[in-house]
Tab-separated table of C-alpha atoms in Angstrom:
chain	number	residue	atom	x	y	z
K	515	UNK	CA	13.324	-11.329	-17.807
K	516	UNK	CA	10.526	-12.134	-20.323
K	517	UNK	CA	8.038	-12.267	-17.654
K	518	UNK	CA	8.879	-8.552	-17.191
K	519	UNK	CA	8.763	-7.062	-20.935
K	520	UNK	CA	5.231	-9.213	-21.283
K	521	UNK	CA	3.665	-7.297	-18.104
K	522	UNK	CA	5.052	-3.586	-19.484
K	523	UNK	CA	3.933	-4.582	-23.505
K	524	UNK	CA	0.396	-5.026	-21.967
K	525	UNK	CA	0.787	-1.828	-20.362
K	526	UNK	CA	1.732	0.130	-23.192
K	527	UNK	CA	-0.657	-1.351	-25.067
K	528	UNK	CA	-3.435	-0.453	-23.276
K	529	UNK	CA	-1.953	2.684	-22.646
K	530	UNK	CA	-2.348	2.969	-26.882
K	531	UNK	CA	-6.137	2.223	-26.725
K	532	UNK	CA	-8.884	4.102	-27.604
K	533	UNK	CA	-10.515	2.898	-24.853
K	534	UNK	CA	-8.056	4.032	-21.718
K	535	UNK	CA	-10.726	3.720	-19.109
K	536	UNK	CA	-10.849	0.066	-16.991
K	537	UNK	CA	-13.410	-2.331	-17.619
K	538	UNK	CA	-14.428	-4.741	-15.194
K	539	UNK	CA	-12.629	-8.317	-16.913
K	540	UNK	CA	-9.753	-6.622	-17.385
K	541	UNK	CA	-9.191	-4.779	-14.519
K	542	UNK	CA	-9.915	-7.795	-12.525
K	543	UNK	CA	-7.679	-9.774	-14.670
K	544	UNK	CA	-4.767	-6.432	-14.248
K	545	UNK	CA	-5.197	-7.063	-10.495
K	546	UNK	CA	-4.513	-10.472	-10.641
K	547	UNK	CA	-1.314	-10.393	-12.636
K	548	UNK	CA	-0.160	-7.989	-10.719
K	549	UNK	CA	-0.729	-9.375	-7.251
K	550	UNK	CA	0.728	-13.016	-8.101
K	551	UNK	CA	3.769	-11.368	-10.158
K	552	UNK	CA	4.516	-9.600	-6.896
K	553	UNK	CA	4.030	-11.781	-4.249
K	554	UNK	CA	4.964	-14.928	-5.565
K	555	UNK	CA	8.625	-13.578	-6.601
K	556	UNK	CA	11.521	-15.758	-5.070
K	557	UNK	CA	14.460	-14.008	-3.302
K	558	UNK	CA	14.146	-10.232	-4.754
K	559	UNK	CA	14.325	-7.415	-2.800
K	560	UNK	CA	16.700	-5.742	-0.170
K	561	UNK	CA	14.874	-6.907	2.495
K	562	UNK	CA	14.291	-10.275	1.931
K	563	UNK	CA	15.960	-11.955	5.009
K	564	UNK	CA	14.192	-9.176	7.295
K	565	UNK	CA	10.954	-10.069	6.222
K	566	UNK	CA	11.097	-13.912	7.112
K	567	UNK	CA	12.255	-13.078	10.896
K	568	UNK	CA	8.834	-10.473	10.863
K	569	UNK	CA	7.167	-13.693	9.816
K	570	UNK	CA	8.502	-15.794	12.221
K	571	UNK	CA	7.334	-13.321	14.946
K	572	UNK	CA	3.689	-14.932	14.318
K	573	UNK	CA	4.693	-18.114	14.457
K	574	UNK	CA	2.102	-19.466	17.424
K	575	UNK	CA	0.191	-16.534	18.525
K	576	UNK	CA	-3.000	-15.553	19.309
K	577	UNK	CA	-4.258	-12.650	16.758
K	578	UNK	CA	-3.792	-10.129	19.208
K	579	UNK	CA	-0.336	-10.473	18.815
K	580	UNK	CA	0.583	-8.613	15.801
K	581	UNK	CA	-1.505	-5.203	17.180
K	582	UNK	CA	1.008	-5.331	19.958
K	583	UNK	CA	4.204	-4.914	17.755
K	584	UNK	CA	4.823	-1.748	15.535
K	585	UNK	CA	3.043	-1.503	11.908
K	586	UNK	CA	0.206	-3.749	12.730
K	587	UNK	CA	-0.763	-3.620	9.612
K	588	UNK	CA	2.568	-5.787	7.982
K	589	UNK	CA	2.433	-7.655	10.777
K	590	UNK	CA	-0.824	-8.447	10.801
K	591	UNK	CA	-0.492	-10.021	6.814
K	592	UNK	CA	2.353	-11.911	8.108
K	593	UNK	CA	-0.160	-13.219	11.078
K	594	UNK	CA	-2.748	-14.645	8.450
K	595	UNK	CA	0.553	-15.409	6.268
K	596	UNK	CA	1.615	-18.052	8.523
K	597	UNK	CA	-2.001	-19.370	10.402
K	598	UNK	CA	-2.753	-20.207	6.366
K	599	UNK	CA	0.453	-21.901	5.912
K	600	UNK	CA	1.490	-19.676	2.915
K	601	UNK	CA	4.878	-18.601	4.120
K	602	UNK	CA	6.184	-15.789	2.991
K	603	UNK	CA	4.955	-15.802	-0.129
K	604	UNK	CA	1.691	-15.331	1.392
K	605	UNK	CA	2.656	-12.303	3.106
K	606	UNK	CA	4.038	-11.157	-0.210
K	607	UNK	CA	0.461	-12.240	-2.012
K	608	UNK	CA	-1.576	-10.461	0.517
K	609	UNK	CA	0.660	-6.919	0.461
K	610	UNK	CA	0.961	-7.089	-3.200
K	611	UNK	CA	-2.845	-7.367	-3.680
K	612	UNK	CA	-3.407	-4.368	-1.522
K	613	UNK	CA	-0.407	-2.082	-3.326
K	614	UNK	CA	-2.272	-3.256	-6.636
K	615	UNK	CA	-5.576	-2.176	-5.471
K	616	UNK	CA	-4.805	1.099	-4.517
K	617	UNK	CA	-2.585	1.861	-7.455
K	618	UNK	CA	-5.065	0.718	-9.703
K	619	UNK	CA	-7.923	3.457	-7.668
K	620	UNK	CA	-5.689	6.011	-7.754
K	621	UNK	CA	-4.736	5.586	-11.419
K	622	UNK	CA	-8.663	5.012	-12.254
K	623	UNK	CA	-9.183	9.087	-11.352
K	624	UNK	CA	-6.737	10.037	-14.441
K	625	UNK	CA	-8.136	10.238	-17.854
K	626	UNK	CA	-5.544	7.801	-19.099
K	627	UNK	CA	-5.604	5.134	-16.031
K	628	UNK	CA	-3.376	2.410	-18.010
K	629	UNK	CA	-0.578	4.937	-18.719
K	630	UNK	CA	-0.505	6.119	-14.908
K	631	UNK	CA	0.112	2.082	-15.064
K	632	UNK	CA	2.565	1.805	-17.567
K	633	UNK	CA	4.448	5.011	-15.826
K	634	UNK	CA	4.370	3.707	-12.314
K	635	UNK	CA	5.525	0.498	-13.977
K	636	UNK	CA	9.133	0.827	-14.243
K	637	UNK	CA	10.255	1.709	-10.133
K	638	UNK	CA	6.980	1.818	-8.134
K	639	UNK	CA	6.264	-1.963	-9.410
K	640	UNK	CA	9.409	-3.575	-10.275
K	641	UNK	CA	11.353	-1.997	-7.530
K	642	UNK	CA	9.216	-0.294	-4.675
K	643	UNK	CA	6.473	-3.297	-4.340
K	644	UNK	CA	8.934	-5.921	-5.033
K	645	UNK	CA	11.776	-4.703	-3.482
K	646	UNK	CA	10.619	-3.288	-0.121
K	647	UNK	CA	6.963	-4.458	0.586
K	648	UNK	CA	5.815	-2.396	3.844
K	649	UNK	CA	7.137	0.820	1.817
K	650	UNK	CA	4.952	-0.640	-0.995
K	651	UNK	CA	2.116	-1.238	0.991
K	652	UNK	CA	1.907	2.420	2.486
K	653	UNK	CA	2.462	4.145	-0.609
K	654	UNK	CA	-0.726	2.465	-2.124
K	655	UNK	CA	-2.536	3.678	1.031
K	656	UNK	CA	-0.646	7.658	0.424
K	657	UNK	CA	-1.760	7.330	-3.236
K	658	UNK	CA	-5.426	7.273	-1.867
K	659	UNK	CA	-4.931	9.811	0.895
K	660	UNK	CA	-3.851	11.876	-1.828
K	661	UNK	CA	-6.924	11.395	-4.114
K	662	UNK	CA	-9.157	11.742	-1.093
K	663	UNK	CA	-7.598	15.072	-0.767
K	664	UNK	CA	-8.174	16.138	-4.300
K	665	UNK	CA	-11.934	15.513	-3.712
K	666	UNK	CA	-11.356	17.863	-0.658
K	667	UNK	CA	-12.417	14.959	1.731
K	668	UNK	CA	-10.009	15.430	4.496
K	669	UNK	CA	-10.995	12.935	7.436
K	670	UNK	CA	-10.628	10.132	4.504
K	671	UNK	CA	-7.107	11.715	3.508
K	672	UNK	CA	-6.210	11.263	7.448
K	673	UNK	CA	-7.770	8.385	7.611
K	674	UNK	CA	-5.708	6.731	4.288
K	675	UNK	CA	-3.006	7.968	5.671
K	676	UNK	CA	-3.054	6.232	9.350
K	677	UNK	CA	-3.443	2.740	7.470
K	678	UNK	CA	-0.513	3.182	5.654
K	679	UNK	CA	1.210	4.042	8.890
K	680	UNK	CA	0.450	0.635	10.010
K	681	UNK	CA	2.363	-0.626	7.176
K	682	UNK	CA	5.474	1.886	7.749
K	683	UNK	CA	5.651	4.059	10.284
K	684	UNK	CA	7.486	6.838	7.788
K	685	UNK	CA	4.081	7.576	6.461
K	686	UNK	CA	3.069	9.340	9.387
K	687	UNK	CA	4.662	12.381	7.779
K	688	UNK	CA	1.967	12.747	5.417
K	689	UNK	CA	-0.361	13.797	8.246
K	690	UNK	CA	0.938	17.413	6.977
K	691	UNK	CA	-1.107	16.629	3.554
K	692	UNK	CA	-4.264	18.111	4.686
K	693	UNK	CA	-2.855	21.616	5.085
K	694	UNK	CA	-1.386	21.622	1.429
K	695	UNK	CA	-5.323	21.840	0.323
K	696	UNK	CA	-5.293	25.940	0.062
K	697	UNK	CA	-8.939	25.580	-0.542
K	698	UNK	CA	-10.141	24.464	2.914
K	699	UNK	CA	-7.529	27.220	5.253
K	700	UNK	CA	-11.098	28.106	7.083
K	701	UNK	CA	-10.559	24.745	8.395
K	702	UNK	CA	-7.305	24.963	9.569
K	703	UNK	CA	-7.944	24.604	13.418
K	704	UNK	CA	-10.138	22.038	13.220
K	705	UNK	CA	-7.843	19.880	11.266
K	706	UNK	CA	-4.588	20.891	13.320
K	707	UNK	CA	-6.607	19.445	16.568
K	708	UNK	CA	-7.547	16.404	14.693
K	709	UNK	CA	-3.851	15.869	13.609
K	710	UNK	CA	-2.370	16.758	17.100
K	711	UNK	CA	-4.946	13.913	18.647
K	712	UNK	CA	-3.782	11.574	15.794
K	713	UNK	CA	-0.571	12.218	16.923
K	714	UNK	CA	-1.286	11.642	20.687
K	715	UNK	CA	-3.394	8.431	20.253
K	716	UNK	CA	-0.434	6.924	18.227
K	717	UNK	CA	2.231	7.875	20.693
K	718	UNK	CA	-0.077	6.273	23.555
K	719	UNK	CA	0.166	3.126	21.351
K	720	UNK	CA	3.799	3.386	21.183
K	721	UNK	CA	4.259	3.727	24.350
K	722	UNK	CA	1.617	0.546	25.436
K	723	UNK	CA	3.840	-1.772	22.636
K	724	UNK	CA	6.964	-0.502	24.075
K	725	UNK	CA	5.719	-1.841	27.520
K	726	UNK	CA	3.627	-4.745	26.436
């Protein structure tokens, strides 16, 4: 458990600085932590058996393989996951680093990015991304739809948002995000054809995996 009150004590004590904004060493070094203290944990999480029968799904196949199956994304980690020899842990490396990432951007927009760390600390880390690592994984990718949105840039919000649905297909219903921006209604056509054609392309590719 020590491993757990040294990650949150560097947290808060960042979060105490003077200096709240991220600097390149120790950002870097943030990442790093993070990403190995996630994906090299051992047994934890609810879904722990699941994800070694997604991994053995790559076992011996060609990298078109994982774009056949649902969330691509996942099973596209677990693809390089097992051509690397990593195992699951690799998986778990390679999801974690991404979930860091975008937490990290997200939390880089506030004017106190290290206690938007320390906050998301206790249940988005310790039991979101290391409990249930798709979920994890397309959260990160929501958290940047989100602060594409604030900047009023909608095709990147749409665009976040499609990634994360190759990670779990559940964040598809953030597609509605756009039309919570009250300051772009003049656009409100535009963006309800470009949401309807998301939605047709992806049911296309449903319906080609289902066949496949």
């Amino acid at each position: 458990m020590a491993v757990y009150f040294i990650l949150w004590s560097w947290l808060a004590w960042g979060s105490l600085n003077k200096y709240q904004k991220f600097v390149l060493p120790s950002a870097i070094l943030l990442w790093l932590v993070y990403t190995i203290f996630i994906g090299l944990r051992v047994e934890i999480g609810a879904d722990w058996e699941v994800y070694l029968i997604y991994l053995d799904y790559q076992v011996d196949m060609p990298i078109t393989h994982p774009f056949t199956l649902a969330e691509p994304g996942y099973q596209f980690a677990n693809w390089i996951a097992v051509k690397m020899g990593w195992g699951i842990f690799g998986a778990n490396t390679i999801c974690g680093g991404i979930f860091t990432a975008c937490l990290m951007r997200y939390c880089s927009s506030m004017p106190y990015p290290w206690l938007g760390m320390a906050l998301a600390y206790p249940y988005l880390t310790i039991v979101v991304a290391m409990g249930y690592t798709r979920q994890a994984v397309a959260i990160g990718f929501i958290l940047l739809a989100l602060r594409a949105l604030e900047n009023s840039n909608i095709r990147n919000s749409l665009f976040w948002v499609l990634i994360a649905s190759s990670f779990h297909e559940s964040a598809l219903v953030m597609l509605i995000l756009p039309f919570l921006n009250l300051g772009k209604l003049g656009r409100t056509k535009n963006l309800l054809r470009l949401t309807l054609l998301c939605g047709i392309v992806y049911g296309l590719y449903r319906t080609l995996i289902s066949v496949v």
